[in-house]
């Protein structure tokens, strides 16, 4: 309360009683509560309900669906694309569609990740509507299996999204499909959500035996026939790919893409949309490379404990600073086209003590229209403070660029945005010295960089209300 936490979400009766007792015993001033209540009411009085907004209860679901479809495709990430497997060539007409998630796609996670939806489009339906012919014998087998397995699971709810385990497909059936269809698509599904922590075990972070066999057998059978295999990842977080990523010809990370999932995935597969998403997380080569692998969790069950030892070296800061080579780095993502970075310019206000202004030009040098996400990383000067090798400070996406078109993107960084926290000083500090601005396509794929010298140190004190327990 004293630190400015206005709301306990969801809060418990015990916590409420603690607050009341603290007020009664004089340990908590009513002015603190008044301040917190004022903050809450300041938000509530601006809400549609408080302002008596008259809603129609008849939303434009079709327009919303178009927005959801566009957002989903824009966020998908192409991880692998050997020999330009994607987009699908006009010669591809028949597809063998493997994986339970192809037919029962995961639209969203559980809890706060849950998606309330008027419908859910499976990839199977979207591929058919794009004119592809699917093997109906295989499809019927999957539908029957999913129906049978789902009948044994609890119904879907806010806190629970049922996910059917992968079905075993006999090798003879796979060989038949390799002979009779043009290409294979395997969709792997994983659920995750609030209150459902990921685990480094088979069927979660690692593939289970059925999934491994399916990928291996399908890729080998189709390759023997001179045909290709695509894997679509219908997942909510990182899974292990190191042991099998070289088997398929293309891997598309589709996430859990909402009600229009199938349509959005098909838009990428067919080339109606060029993939432009970039990874917001790192895919490690092995689980032991994850900075929290040694201490999460320290114990199991309801009283599971975690000791946070990563300090500021979380995610890409850990991998890049300590030279740990990832499988796919933060910010990574392939496209159907290519981009050239040029004309990186960095200027400073107030003779090196004010805002920094950065601009860079992006040109589409490929043969297809596409968008590029430019990431601006900053390497700060050496000091007494521990700092990562570089930190992401800004990013921006170009508009759709036709082949040969270019766009100049601009960024402004304030001195505060360059600051690092100094625990002993209880302040954010932007030190004077040489800063390196790095424009890249990922945290490892830096295309251009430019140094600039800051001649002043800026200090931003904070009120230190909580002191960490160093024990």
CSV table of C-alpha atoms in Angstrom, one decimal:
chain,number,residue,atom,x,y,z
A,1,UNK,CA,0.0,0.0,0.0
A,2,UNK,CA,2.8,2.4,1.0
A,3,UNK,CA,4.6,1.7,-2.2
A,4,UNK,CA,1.6,2.7,-4.3
A,5,UNK,CA,0.0,-0.6,-5.0
A,6,UNK,CA,-3.6,0.5,-5.4
A,7,UNK,CA,-5.2,-2.9,-6.1
A,8,UNK,CA,-4.8,-6.4,-4.8
A,9,UNK,CA,-5.7,-8.7,-7.7
A,10,UNK,CA,-7.7,-10.7,-6.8
A,11,UNK,CA,-6.8,-10.4,-3.1
A,12,UNK,CA,-7.7,-12.6,-0.1
A,13,UNK,CA,-9.7,-12.1,3.1
A,14,UNK,CA,-6.5,-12.5,5.1
A,15,UNK,CA,-4.8,-9.6,3.1
A,16,UNK,CA,-7.9,-7.4,3.7
A,17,UNK,CA,-7.8,-8.1,7.4
A,18,UNK,CA,-4.0,-7.3,7.5
A,19,UNK,CA,-4.8,-3.9,6.0
A,20,UNK,CA,-7.6,-3.2,8.5
A,21,UNK,CA,-5.5,-4.3,11.4
A,22,UNK,CA,-2.5,-2.1,10.2
A,23,UNK,CA,-4.9,0.9,10.1
A,24,UNK,CA,-6.3,0.1,13.6
A,25,UNK,CA,-2.8,-0.2,15.1
A,26,UNK,CA,-1.6,3.0,13.4
A,27,UNK,CA,0.9,1.2,11.2
A,28,UNK,CA,-0.8,2.3,8.0
A,29,UNK,CA,-2.0,5.9,7.6
A,30,UNK,CA,-5.5,6.5,6.2
A,31,UNK,CA,-3.9,9.0,3.9
A,32,UNK,CA,-2.2,6.1,2.1
A,33,UNK,CA,-5.5,4.4,1.7
A,34,UNK,CA,-7.2,7.6,0.5
A,35,UNK,CA,-4.5,8.1,-2.1
A,36,UNK,CA,-4.9,4.5,-3.4
A,37,UNK,CA,-8.7,4.8,-3.5
A,38,UNK,CA,-8.4,8.1,-5.3
A,39,UNK,CA,-6.3,6.5,-8.0
A,40,UNK,CA,-8.8,3.7,-8.4
A,41,UNK,CA,-11.8,6.1,-8.6
A,42,UNK,CA,-9.9,8.2,-11.1
A,43,UNK,CA,-10.0,5.2,-13.4
A,44,UNK,CA,-13.5,4.0,-12.6
A,45,UNK,CA,-15.0,7.4,-13.3
A,46,UNK,CA,-13.7,7.3,-16.8
A,47,UNK,CA,-15.1,3.9,-17.7
A,48,UNK,CA,-18.0,3.4,-20.1
A,49,UNK,CA,-20.1,1.7,-17.4
A,50,UNK,CA,-19.7,4.7,-15.0
A,51,UNK,CA,-20.5,7.1,-17.9
A,52,UNK,CA,-23.7,5.1,-18.6
A,53,UNK,CA,-22.5,4.1,-22.1
A,54,UNK,CA,-25.5,2.6,-24.0
A,55,UNK,CA,-24.2,-0.5,-25.8
A,56,UNK,CA,-26.0,-2.3,-28.6
A,57,UNK,CA,-25.1,-5.9,-27.5
A,58,UNK,CA,-24.8,-6.5,-31.3
A,59,UNK,CA,-21.1,-6.2,-32.1
A,60,UNK,CA,-19.9,-6.2,-35.7
A,61,UNK,CA,-18.4,-9.7,-35.5
A,62,UNK,CA,-17.3,-9.8,-39.1
A,63,UNK,CA,-15.3,-6.6,-38.8
A,64,UNK,CA,-13.8,-7.8,-35.6
A,65,UNK,CA,-12.9,-11.1,-37.3
A,66,UNK,CA,-11.0,-9.2,-40.0
A,67,UNK,CA,-9.0,-7.4,-37.4
A,68,UNK,CA,-8.3,-10.6,-35.5
A,69,UNK,CA,-7.2,-12.4,-38.7
A,70,UNK,CA,-4.8,-9.5,-39.6
A,71,UNK,CA,-3.3,-9.3,-36.2
A,72,UNK,CA,-2.8,-13.0,-36.0
A,73,UNK,CA,-0.9,-13.2,-39.4
A,74,UNK,CA,1.2,-10.1,-38.5
A,75,UNK,CA,2.4,-11.8,-35.4
A,76,UNK,CA,3.4,-15.2,-36.9
A,77,UNK,CA,7.1,-15.9,-37.3
A,78,UNK,CA,8.7,-18.0,-40.0
A,79,UNK,CA,11.5,-19.9,-38.3
A,80,UNK,CA,12.7,-22.1,-41.1
A,81,UNK,CA,12.2,-22.0,-44.9
A,82,UNK,CA,14.5,-24.3,-46.8
A,83,UNK,CA,14.6,-23.9,-50.6
A,84,UNK,CA,11.7,-21.5,-50.5
A,85,UNK,CA,9.2,-24.2,-49.4
A,86,UNK,CA,6.9,-21.3,-48.5
A,87,UNK,CA,4.8,-19.8,-49.8
A,88,UNK,CA,3.2,-22.9,-51.2
A,89,UNK,CA,3.8,-23.2,-54.9
A,90,UNK,CA,0.9,-23.3,-57.4
A,91,UNK,CA,1.8,-27.0,-58.2
A,92,UNK,CA,0.7,-28.0,-54.7
A,93,UNK,CA,-2.9,-29.1,-54.8
A,94,UNK,CA,-3.2,-32.1,-52.4
A,95,UNK,CA,-2.1,-31.9,-48.8
A,96,UNK,CA,-1.7,-34.6,-46.1
A,97,UNK,CA,-2.7,-32.8,-42.9
A,98,UNK,CA,-1.2,-34.4,-39.7
A,99,UNK,CA,-1.6,-33.3,-36.1
A,100,UNK,CA,-4.6,-33.1,-33.8
A,101,UNK,CA,-4.2,-29.3,-33.7
A,102,UNK,CA,-4.8,-29.1,-37.5
A,103,UNK,CA,-8.4,-30.1,-36.8
A,104,UNK,CA,-8.8,-28.8,-33.2
A,105,UNK,CA,-6.7,-25.7,-33.2
A,106,UNK,CA,-5.8,-23.9,-29.9
A,107,UNK,CA,-7.2,-20.4,-30.2
A,108,UNK,CA,-5.9,-19.1,-26.9
A,109,UNK,CA,-4.6,-20.1,-23.5
A,110,UNK,CA,-6.3,-20.4,-20.1
A,111,UNK,CA,-7.1,-17.8,-17.5
A,112,UNK,CA,-6.0,-14.3,-18.6
A,113,UNK,CA,-4.9,-15.9,-21.9
A,114,UNK,CA,-8.4,-17.3,-22.6
A,115,UNK,CA,-10.2,-16.2,-25.8
A,116,UNK,CA,-14.0,-15.7,-25.8
A,117,UNK,CA,-14.9,-16.3,-29.4
A,118,UNK,CA,-18.0,-16.6,-31.5
A,119,UNK,CA,-16.2,-19.3,-33.6
A,120,UNK,CA,-12.9,-21.0,-34.1
A,121,UNK,CA,-11.5,-21.7,-37.6
A,122,UNK,CA,-9.4,-24.8,-37.8
A,123,UNK,CA,-6.5,-25.0,-40.3
A,124,UNK,CA,-8.2,-27.9,-42.1
A,125,UNK,CA,-11.2,-25.7,-43.0
A,126,UNK,CA,-9.0,-22.8,-44.2
A,127,UNK,CA,-6.9,-25.0,-46.4
A,128,UNK,CA,-10.1,-26.4,-48.1
A,129,UNK,CA,-11.5,-22.9,-48.7
A,130,UNK,CA,-8.2,-22.0,-50.3
A,131,UNK,CA,-8.8,-24.7,-52.9
A,132,UNK,CA,-6.5,-27.5,-51.5
A,133,UNK,CA,-7.6,-31.1,-51.5
A,134,UNK,CA,-7.0,-32.9,-48.2
A,135,UNK,CA,-6.9,-36.6,-47.7
A,136,UNK,CA,-10.3,-37.4,-46.3
A,137,UNK,CA,-9.4,-40.8,-44.9
A,138,UNK,CA,-6.7,-39.2,-42.7
A,139,UNK,CA,-9.0,-36.3,-41.8
A,140,UNK,CA,-11.8,-38.6,-40.7
A,141,UNK,CA,-9.5,-40.7,-38.6
A,142,UNK,CA,-8.3,-37.6,-36.8
A,143,UNK,CA,-11.8,-36.3,-36.3
A,144,UNK,CA,-13.0,-39.6,-34.8
A,145,UNK,CA,-9.9,-39.7,-32.5
A,146,UNK,CA,-10.3,-36.1,-31.3
A,147,UNK,CA,-14.1,-36.6,-30.6
A,148,UNK,CA,-13.4,-39.8,-28.6
A,149,UNK,CA,-10.5,-38.3,-26.6
A,150,UNK,CA,-12.3,-35.0,-25.9
A,151,UNK,CA,-15.3,-36.9,-24.5
A,152,UNK,CA,-12.9,-38.1,-21.7
A,153,UNK,CA,-11.8,-34.6,-20.8
A,154,UNK,CA,-13.6,-31.8,-18.9
A,155,UNK,CA,-15.4,-29.2,-21.1
A,156,UNK,CA,-13.6,-26.0,-22.1
A,157,UNK,CA,-13.8,-23.1,-19.6
A,158,UNK,CA,-12.0,-19.9,-18.7
A,159,UNK,CA,-9.5,-21.8,-16.6
A,160,UNK,CA,-9.2,-24.9,-18.7
A,161,UNK,CA,-8.6,-25.5,-22.4
A,162,UNK,CA,-8.7,-29.2,-23.3
A,163,UNK,CA,-5.9,-30.3,-25.6
A,164,UNK,CA,-6.0,-33.8,-27.1
A,165,UNK,CA,-2.7,-35.7,-27.1
A,166,UNK,CA,-1.1,-36.4,-30.5
A,167,UNK,CA,-2.5,-39.4,-32.4
A,168,UNK,CA,-0.2,-42.2,-33.5
A,169,UNK,CA,-0.2,-42.6,-37.3
A,170,UNK,CA,1.0,-45.9,-38.7
A,171,UNK,CA,4.1,-45.8,-41.0
A,172,UNK,CA,2.2,-47.7,-43.8
A,173,UNK,CA,-0.4,-44.9,-43.7
A,174,UNK,CA,2.3,-42.2,-43.9
A,175,UNK,CA,3.9,-43.9,-46.8
A,176,UNK,CA,0.6,-44.1,-48.6
A,177,UNK,CA,0.0,-40.4,-48.1
A,178,UNK,CA,3.6,-39.6,-49.3
A,179,UNK,CA,2.8,-41.3,-52.5
A,180,UNK,CA,-0.6,-39.8,-53.1
A,181,UNK,CA,-0.3,-36.2,-51.9
A,182,UNK,CA,1.9,-33.2,-52.9
A,183,UNK,CA,3.1,-32.0,-49.5
A,184,UNK,CA,2.6,-32.7,-45.7
A,185,UNK,CA,1.6,-30.2,-43.0
A,186,UNK,CA,2.0,-31.2,-39.3
A,187,UNK,CA,0.5,-29.0,-36.7
A,188,UNK,CA,1.8,-29.3,-33.1
A,189,UNK,CA,-0.3,-28.0,-30.3
A,190,UNK,CA,0.5,-26.8,-26.8
A,191,UNK,CA,-1.6,-25.0,-24.2
A,192,UNK,CA,-0.4,-22.6,-21.6
A,193,UNK,CA,-2.0,-19.8,-19.6
A,194,UNK,CA,-2.4,-18.2,-16.2
A,195,UNK,CA,-1.8,-20.5,-13.4
A,196,UNK,CA,-0.4,-23.2,-15.7
A,197,UNK,CA,3.4,-22.9,-15.6
A,198,UNK,CA,5.4,-24.6,-18.4
A,199,UNK,CA,7.5,-27.6,-17.4
A,200,UNK,CA,10.7,-29.1,-18.8
A,201,UNK,CA,9.1,-32.5,-19.5
A,202,UNK,CA,7.8,-34.6,-22.4
A,203,UNK,CA,4.5,-33.4,-23.8
A,204,UNK,CA,5.3,-29.8,-22.7
A,205,UNK,CA,8.7,-28.2,-23.4
A,206,UNK,CA,9.9,-31.5,-25.0
A,207,UNK,CA,8.0,-33.4,-27.6
A,208,UNK,CA,6.6,-36.7,-26.5
A,209,UNK,CA,7.5,-39.9,-28.2
A,210,UNK,CA,4.4,-39.9,-30.5
A,211,UNK,CA,5.2,-36.4,-31.7
A,212,UNK,CA,8.8,-37.2,-32.3
A,213,UNK,CA,7.9,-40.3,-34.3
A,214,UNK,CA,5.3,-38.5,-36.3
A,215,UNK,CA,7.7,-35.7,-37.4
A,216,UNK,CA,10.5,-38.1,-38.2
A,217,UNK,CA,8.4,-40.6,-40.1
A,218,UNK,CA,6.5,-38.0,-42.1
A,219,UNK,CA,9.6,-36.0,-43.1
A,220,UNK,CA,11.5,-39.1,-44.1
A,221,UNK,CA,8.6,-40.6,-46.1
A,222,UNK,CA,7.9,-37.4,-48.0
A,223,UNK,CA,11.5,-36.7,-48.6
A,224,UNK,CA,12.0,-40.1,-50.2
A,225,UNK,CA,9.3,-39.1,-52.7
A,226,UNK,CA,11.0,-35.8,-53.4
A,227,UNK,CA,8.3,-33.9,-51.4
A,228,UNK,CA,8.3,-31.5,-48.6
A,229,UNK,CA,7.0,-31.2,-45.0
A,230,UNK,CA,5.9,-28.1,-43.2
A,231,UNK,CA,5.5,-27.9,-39.4
A,232,UNK,CA,3.1,-25.3,-37.9
A,233,UNK,CA,3.6,-24.6,-34.2
A,234,UNK,CA,0.3,-23.8,-32.5
A,235,UNK,CA,1.9,-23.0,-29.2
A,236,UNK,CA,1.9,-20.4,-26.5
A,237,UNK,CA,5.6,-20.4,-25.6
A,238,UNK,CA,9.0,-21.9,-26.2
A,239,UNK,CA,9.4,-25.6,-26.9
A,240,UNK,CA,12.4,-27.8,-27.7
A,241,UNK,CA,13.3,-27.7,-31.4
A,242,UNK,CA,17.0,-28.5,-31.5
A,243,UNK,CA,16.7,-32.2,-31.9
A,244,UNK,CA,14.3,-32.0,-34.9
A,245,UNK,CA,14.2,-28.6,-36.5
A,246,UNK,CA,16.4,-29.9,-39.5
A,247,UNK,CA,13.8,-32.6,-40.4
A,248,UNK,CA,11.0,-30.4,-41.9
A,249,UNK,CA,11.5,-28.1,-44.8
A,250,UNK,CA,9.7,-25.1,-43.2
A,251,UNK,CA,8.6,-24.2,-39.6
A,252,UNK,CA,5.9,-21.6,-39.0
A,253,UNK,CA,5.4,-20.3,-35.4
A,254,UNK,CA,1.7,-19.5,-35.4
A,255,UNK,CA,1.3,-19.1,-31.6
A,256,UNK,CA,-2.3,-19.4,-30.3
A,257,UNK,CA,-3.8,-17.1,-32.9
A,258,UNK,CA,-7.4,-16.6,-31.9
A,259,UNK,CA,-10.8,-17.2,-33.6
A,260,UNK,CA,-9.4,-16.7,-37.1
A,261,UNK,CA,-6.5,-19.1,-36.5
A,262,UNK,CA,-6.9,-21.3,-39.6
A,263,UNK,CA,-7.5,-18.4,-42.0
A,264,UNK,CA,-4.5,-16.5,-40.6
A,265,UNK,CA,-2.1,-19.5,-40.9
A,266,UNK,CA,-3.4,-20.2,-44.4
A,267,UNK,CA,-2.8,-16.6,-45.4
A,268,UNK,CA,0.9,-17.0,-44.5
A,269,UNK,CA,1.2,-20.5,-46.1
A,270,UNK,CA,-0.3,-19.4,-49.4
A,271,UNK,CA,1.6,-16.1,-49.6
A,272,UNK,CA,-1.4,-13.8,-49.3
A,273,UNK,CA,0.5,-12.4,-46.4
A,274,UNK,CA,4.3,-12.2,-46.1
A,275,UNK,CA,5.5,-13.2,-42.6
A,276,UNK,CA,6.8,-10.2,-40.7
A,277,UNK,CA,6.7,-11.2,-37.0
A,278,UNK,CA,9.8,-11.3,-34.9
A,279,UNK,CA,10.5,-13.4,-31.8
A,280,UNK,CA,9.6,-11.7,-28.4
A,281,UNK,CA,11.6,-14.5,-26.7
A,282,UNK,CA,14.7,-16.6,-27.1
A,283,UNK,CA,14.5,-20.3,-28.2
A,284,UNK,CA,17.5,-22.0,-26.5
A,285,UNK,CA,19.5,-24.8,-27.9
A,286,UNK,CA,19.0,-26.7,-24.7
A,287,UNK,CA,17.0,-26.1,-21.6
A,288,UNK,CA,20.1,-25.8,-19.4
A,289,UNK,CA,21.0,-22.6,-21.4
A,290,UNK,CA,17.9,-20.8,-20.0
A,291,UNK,CA,19.1,-18.5,-17.2
A,292,UNK,CA,16.4,-19.7,-14.8
A,293,UNK,CA,16.9,-23.4,-15.5
A,294,UNK,CA,18.9,-24.0,-12.3
A,295,UNK,CA,16.4,-22.4,-9.9
A,296,UNK,CA,12.9,-22.7,-11.3
A,297,UNK,CA,11.3,-24.2,-9.4
A,298,UNK,CA,13.2,-25.0,-6.3
A,299,UNK,CA,10.3,-27.1,-5.0
A,300,UNK,CA,7.1,-28.5,-6.4
A,301,UNK,CA,3.4,-28.3,-5.5
A,302,UNK,CA,1.2,-25.5,-4.2
A,303,UNK,CA,4.1,-24.1,-2.2
A,304,UNK,CA,6.6,-24.1,-5.1
A,305,UNK,CA,9.4,-21.7,-4.5
A,306,UNK,CA,11.6,-19.8,-6.9
A,307,UNK,CA,14.8,-18.0,-6.2
A,308,UNK,CA,15.5,-15.3,-8.8
A,309,UNK,CA,19.2,-15.3,-9.5
A,310,UNK,CA,19.3,-13.9,-13.0
A,311,UNK,CA,19.7,-10.3,-11.9
A,312,UNK,CA,19.2,-8.0,-15.0
A,313,UNK,CA,20.4,-10.8,-17.3
A,314,UNK,CA,17.0,-12.0,-18.3
A,315,UNK,CA,16.3,-13.3,-21.8
A,316,UNK,CA,18.5,-12.0,-24.6
A,317,UNK,CA,20.5,-10.0,-22.2
A,318,UNK,CA,21.8,-13.3,-20.7
A,319,UNK,CA,22.5,-15.0,-24.1
A,320,UNK,CA,24.2,-12.0,-25.7
A,321,UNK,CA,26.2,-10.9,-22.7
A,322,UNK,CA,27.6,-14.3,-21.8
A,323,UNK,CA,28.1,-15.7,-25.3
A,324,UNK,CA,25.4,-18.4,-25.0
A,325,UNK,CA,24.4,-19.2,-28.5
A,326,UNK,CA,20.6,-19.6,-28.9
A,327,UNK,CA,18.7,-21.7,-31.4
A,328,UNK,CA,16.6,-18.7,-32.5
A,329,UNK,CA,17.5,-15.4,-30.9
A,330,UNK,CA,15.3,-12.7,-29.6
A,331,UNK,CA,13.9,-10.6,-32.5
A,332,UNK,CA,14.5,-13.3,-35.1
A,333,UNK,CA,12.1,-13.9,-38.0
A,334,UNK,CA,12.3,-14.8,-41.7
A,335,UNK,CA,10.4,-13.2,-44.5
A,336,UNK,CA,9.5,-14.1,-48.1
A,337,UNK,CA,11.5,-11.1,-49.2
A,338,UNK,CA,14.7,-9.3,-48.2
A,339,UNK,CA,15.6,-5.9,-46.8
A,340,UNK,CA,18.6,-3.6,-46.9
A,341,UNK,CA,19.4,-1.2,-44.0
A,342,UNK,CA,21.2,2.1,-44.8
A,343,UNK,CA,21.7,5.7,-43.8
A,344,UNK,CA,21.8,5.2,-40.0
A,345,UNK,CA,22.0,8.7,-38.5
A,346,UNK,CA,22.3,9.6,-34.8
A,347,UNK,CA,22.1,13.2,-33.4
A,348,UNK,CA,21.8,14.6,-29.9
A,349,UNK,CA,20.1,17.7,-28.5
A,350,UNK,CA,21.9,20.1,-26.2
A,351,UNK,CA,25.4,19.2,-27.2
A,352,UNK,CA,25.2,15.6,-26.1
A,353,UNK,CA,23.0,15.9,-23.0
A,354,UNK,CA,19.5,15.8,-24.3
A,355,UNK,CA,17.4,13.5,-26.4
A,356,UNK,CA,18.9,11.3,-29.1
A,357,UNK,CA,17.4,11.1,-32.6
A,358,UNK,CA,18.0,8.1,-34.7
A,359,UNK,CA,16.9,7.4,-38.3
A,360,UNK,CA,17.5,4.4,-40.6
A,361,UNK,CA,16.3,3.6,-44.1
A,362,UNK,CA,14.8,0.2,-45.0
A,363,UNK,CA,14.6,-0.9,-48.6
A,364,UNK,CA,12.7,-4.0,-49.9
A,365,UNK,CA,15.4,-5.7,-52.1
A,366,UNK,CA,13.4,-8.9,-52.7
A,367,UNK,CA,10.7,-9.9,-55.1
A,368,UNK,CA,7.7,-9.9,-52.9
A,369,UNK,CA,5.9,-7.1,-50.9
A,370,UNK,CA,6.6,-7.3,-47.2
A,371,UNK,CA,7.1,-5.5,-43.9
A,372,UNK,CA,10.2,-5.3,-41.7
A,373,UNK,CA,10.5,-4.7,-38.0
A,374,UNK,CA,13.6,-2.6,-37.2
A,375,UNK,CA,15.0,-3.1,-33.7
A,376,UNK,CA,17.1,-0.4,-32.0
A,377,UNK,CA,19.6,-1.8,-29.5
A,378,UNK,CA,21.9,0.3,-27.3
A,379,UNK,CA,25.2,-0.6,-25.8
A,380,UNK,CA,26.0,1.7,-22.8
A,381,UNK,CA,29.4,2.8,-21.7
A,382,UNK,CA,31.4,0.7,-19.2
A,383,UNK,CA,30.9,1.8,-15.6
A,384,UNK,CA,30.7,0.5,-12.0
A,385,UNK,CA,27.2,-0.7,-12.8
A,386,UNK,CA,26.7,-4.2,-14.3
A,387,UNK,CA,25.2,-3.8,-17.7
A,388,UNK,CA,24.2,-6.2,-20.5
A,389,UNK,CA,26.0,-6.3,-23.8
A,390,UNK,CA,23.1,-4.3,-25.4
A,391,UNK,CA,19.4,-3.6,-24.6
A,392,UNK,CA,16.4,-3.1,-26.9
A,393,UNK,CA,15.3,0.5,-26.6
A,394,UNK,CA,12.9,0.9,-29.5
A,395,UNK,CA,11.4,-0.9,-32.5
A,396,UNK,CA,9.1,0.0,-35.4
A,397,UNK,CA,7.5,-1.8,-38.3
A,398,UNK,CA,7.6,-0.4,-41.8
A,399,UNK,CA,4.4,-0.2,-43.9
A,400,UNK,CA,4.0,-2.7,-46.7
A,401,UNK,CA,6.9,-2.1,-49.0
A,402,UNK,CA,6.7,-3.3,-52.6
A,403,UNK,CA,9.9,-4.6,-54.2
A,404,UNK,CA,12.3,-1.6,-54.6
A,405,UNK,CA,10.4,0.6,-52.2
A,406,UNK,CA,12.0,2.1,-49.1
A,407,UNK,CA,11.0,3.8,-45.9
A,408,UNK,CA,12.9,5.9,-43.4
A,409,UNK,CA,12.1,5.1,-39.7
A,410,UNK,CA,12.8,7.5,-36.9
A,411,UNK,CA,13.3,7.0,-33.2
A,412,UNK,CA,13.7,9.4,-30.3
A,413,UNK,CA,15.3,8.3,-27.0
A,414,UNK,CA,15.2,10.5,-23.9
A,415,UNK,CA,18.1,10.4,-21.4
A,416,UNK,CA,15.8,8.6,-18.9
A,417,UNK,CA,15.3,5.7,-21.5
A,418,UNK,CA,19.1,5.1,-21.5
A,419,UNK,CA,19.3,4.9,-17.7
A,420,UNK,CA,20.3,2.0,-15.5
A,421,UNK,CA,19.2,1.4,-12.0
A,422,UNK,CA,21.7,1.9,-9.2
A,423,UNK,CA,20.4,0.1,-6.1
A,424,UNK,CA,22.8,1.8,-3.6
A,425,UNK,CA,22.0,5.2,-4.9
A,426,UNK,CA,18.2,4.4,-5.3
A,427,UNK,CA,18.3,6.1,-8.6
A,428,UNK,CA,18.2,5.6,-12.3
A,429,UNK,CA,21.4,6.9,-13.8
A,430,UNK,CA,22.3,7.8,-17.4
A,431,UNK,CA,26.1,8.1,-17.4
A,432,UNK,CA,28.1,10.2,-19.7
A,433,UNK,CA,30.3,8.4,-22.2
A,434,UNK,CA,30.1,6.6,-25.5
A,435,UNK,CA,26.8,4.9,-26.5
A,436,UNK,CA,26.5,2.7,-29.5
A,437,UNK,CA,23.2,2.7,-31.4
A,438,UNK,CA,22.6,-0.6,-33.2
A,439,UNK,CA,19.9,-1.1,-35.9
A,440,UNK,CA,19.2,-4.7,-36.6
A,441,UNK,CA,16.8,-7.4,-37.8
A,442,UNK,CA,17.3,-9.3,-34.5
A,443,UNK,CA,19.3,-9.1,-31.3
A,444,UNK,CA,22.1,-10.9,-33.1
A,445,UNK,CA,21.6,-9.7,-36.7
A,446,UNK,CA,22.9,-6.1,-36.3
A,447,UNK,CA,23.0,-4.4,-39.7
A,448,UNK,CA,24.3,-0.9,-38.8
A,449,UNK,CA,25.8,0.8,-35.8
A,450,UNK,CA,26.8,4.3,-34.8
A,451,UNK,CA,28.5,5.8,-31.7
A,452,UNK,CA,27.6,9.0,-30.0
A,453,UNK,CA,29.1,10.6,-26.9
A,454,UNK,CA,26.9,11.9,-24.1
A,455,UNK,CA,28.7,14.7,-22.2
A,456,UNK,CA,26.4,14.8,-19.2
A,457,UNK,CA,25.3,12.4,-16.5
A,458,UNK,CA,21.5,12.4,-15.7
A,459,UNK,CA,20.3,11.1,-12.3
A,460,UNK,CA,16.6,10.2,-11.6
A,461,UNK,CA,16.1,9.4,-7.9
A,462,UNK,CA,13.3,7.1,-6.7
A,463,UNK,CA,11.6,6.8,-3.3
A,464,UNK,CA,13.0,3.5,-1.9
A,465,UNK,CA,10.1,2.0,0.0
A,466,UNK,CA,10.9,-1.7,-0.3
A,467,UNK,CA,14.4,-3.0,0.4
A,468,UNK,CA,15.0,-6.5,-0.9
A,469,UNK,CA,15.7,-9.3,1.6
A,470,UNK,CA,19.2,-10.3,0.7
A,471,UNK,CA,18.9,-13.5,2.7
